[in-house]
């Protein structure tokens, strides 16, 4: 825990008591059960057992000992645990030699082995859908593999999903939110700096066809002090609305050679079909997770001082001392129905919410005999059943179960054991207390809570890390404090009561379109360090010049946004401008001065200004640790030593933005191998067992009489090309101007670009470099000048 302007905060990497010595915490998995969190991790090689920790707030962790000491768990890989109907099922692949299923009646064990070796590679993960069907996913060299599961121990035939990183792909997990399946997965060798986390979205099936959004990877860092980020799990936060991602990073070396792994946690936010991990993996103080507005029963009986308990002949009521006070909330009720204590008469058990008085409230009832769940309304003393749904027939109600109610202006969702069983768009949240109402049964009431948040509303107020991405729709709450629109509109797809024009855009995320002069939106930001920062926005073209004002804590700058040079792009990323920011928390306001502002998100990143004079000998600035492969130094440049090799070298800073990079390239012999000029490169990685194109940025490639512009994102995408002639022994002078989203390539002394391209979603900053796979390419005179 750290002191900062954020108040109570934490900083990655987290240190836990009793981590595996000389190993740390790798492949972390966090599950939530009855108001507590349980963390499991991979076991150090040649050790037996699986360690477990517990926490109520995701920050303070208590070591719970070994959850199992089964001899077969030697070197257990990536254990994951799922709770179902009284039992905890653990899936792990000891030493990577196939999966076993273990079972326990407690999240801390002891877990005992229930199956023979099931095979199926490594990194198994279970997802239970709303209909109670189980699915199993695991790693492979062709993408994440999925299986249906008729029971917790059996996997049917495999189905290859398109969740694939072009290489060994592992560490999958699925969560479901707003009817969408979000699968996270990881790849590039586990010891690579470029180990990273991607996500994909499906709507039809958890093992169906996934859409892979543009904002991947969502977690990556190859910095010397923070790299190898991967193998994640995602979990609902303590306030019942937020989500957090846990993953590990690599540091140093253990006595046995491999890097030590450290635990990290970052906030996840959502915008329609878009998932964002704030900061792409943070390494500076962040706000601790919010707790619920009311909660009780965390690992103990309910405290009757916090409840109005009324026990009479007809029924028993437990009503919270505190009430939800907004027109949105999420409430959770954990309980057991002890049939041995059933009193004479027909049993009835309901969880109540939006309770105003005995004659006005809603309730969710459980019928153990019919195995059903139902929503009731008590209005002016008249009781009415609004909806009902079946539960799995094998439910044992003497075991712990949970009901969760999410309600806001969009409607009400009711979950039973994380399965969405009822969705009602015409039932909206009302302030009120929560509680229990039961007759002729003596239940055990356990963790119970509510939060004045629902449907991701806590994403709005949380501080967004800078550097990082801010979704346009995640502006602060309260009219004229977090936003202002002179002429409110109706029909927004989210935040309907604000009057801010919000509509779904082509990529499945939601965008804001403000057109009133003086309208503004504000965001809470958390800046890593003092410096100058670049601001980009993903904007929809309207053919007009627009002017916006950026304010930070009242200090403002005006920026004119010219039209893009792209053709046919509905959306394009534009550079707004640069501002100086100081470390800590601030309020950023985006204000429309002229025209229109239709934007999806803001990217904010630290920049370093290049000197005004030309940097004529960039090769002299390259340090050995930025040279990869076998290079041969010549008097005036470099070639690689071996035909068919893949060698790269990088110069400069991740924080460079617009520049002109120049190089002289000479072909000394015919070769089918490529040469390349790299620019705006970030997150580069080199490791023997990883994807070949482990970098993010651009590569201008030369081969077979053509030059090809490629966008690199741990793969390559050819975006444009043009002819070029290399006579043996001749030198071609190549210059690339990068300004905003537009790239222009000039050959020799021509004033006209030989190639020009605008990237609708451009990489906007990064270092330069060269790449070659043949000694026949000689690079000389690498230089740079600020644009």
Coordinates of N, CA and C in Angstrom, one line a residue, residues 104 164 168 184 257 278 373 532 534 551 563 612:
X104 N -12.7 -30.8 -4.3 CA -12.7 -30.5 -2.8 C -14.0 -29.9 -2.5
X164 N -5.8 -17.2 -31.8 CA -4.5 -17.7 -32.2 C -3.5 -16.6 -32.4
X168 N 2.6 -20.8 -30.6 CA 2.0 -21.5 -29.5 C 1.1 -20.5 -28.7
X184 N -9.8 -14.2 -23.2 CA -8.4 -13.8 -23.2 C -7.5 -14.9 -23.4
X257 N 17.9 -20.9 -13.5 CA 18.0 -20.3 -14.9 C 16.9 -19.5 -15.3
X278 N -6.6 -1.1 -18.5 CA -6.2 0.3 -18.3 C -4.7 0.3 -18.2
X373 N -36.4 -20.4 -10.6 CA -36.2 -19.1 -10.0 C -37.2 -18.2 -10.6
X532 N 5.9 15.7 -21.2 CA 5.1 16.1 -22.3 C 4.4 14.9 -22.9
X534 N 1.5 13.3 -25.8 CA 0.8 13.4 -27.0 C -0.7 12.9 -26.8
X551 N -8.4 20.7 -21.5 CA -8.2 21.4 -20.2 C -7.6 20.3 -19.2
X563 N -8.4 18.1 -41.8 CA -8.9 16.9 -42.4 C -7.8 15.9 -42.7
X612 N 16.3 20.0 -32.9 CA 16.0 20.6 -34.2 C 17.0 20.2 -35.3

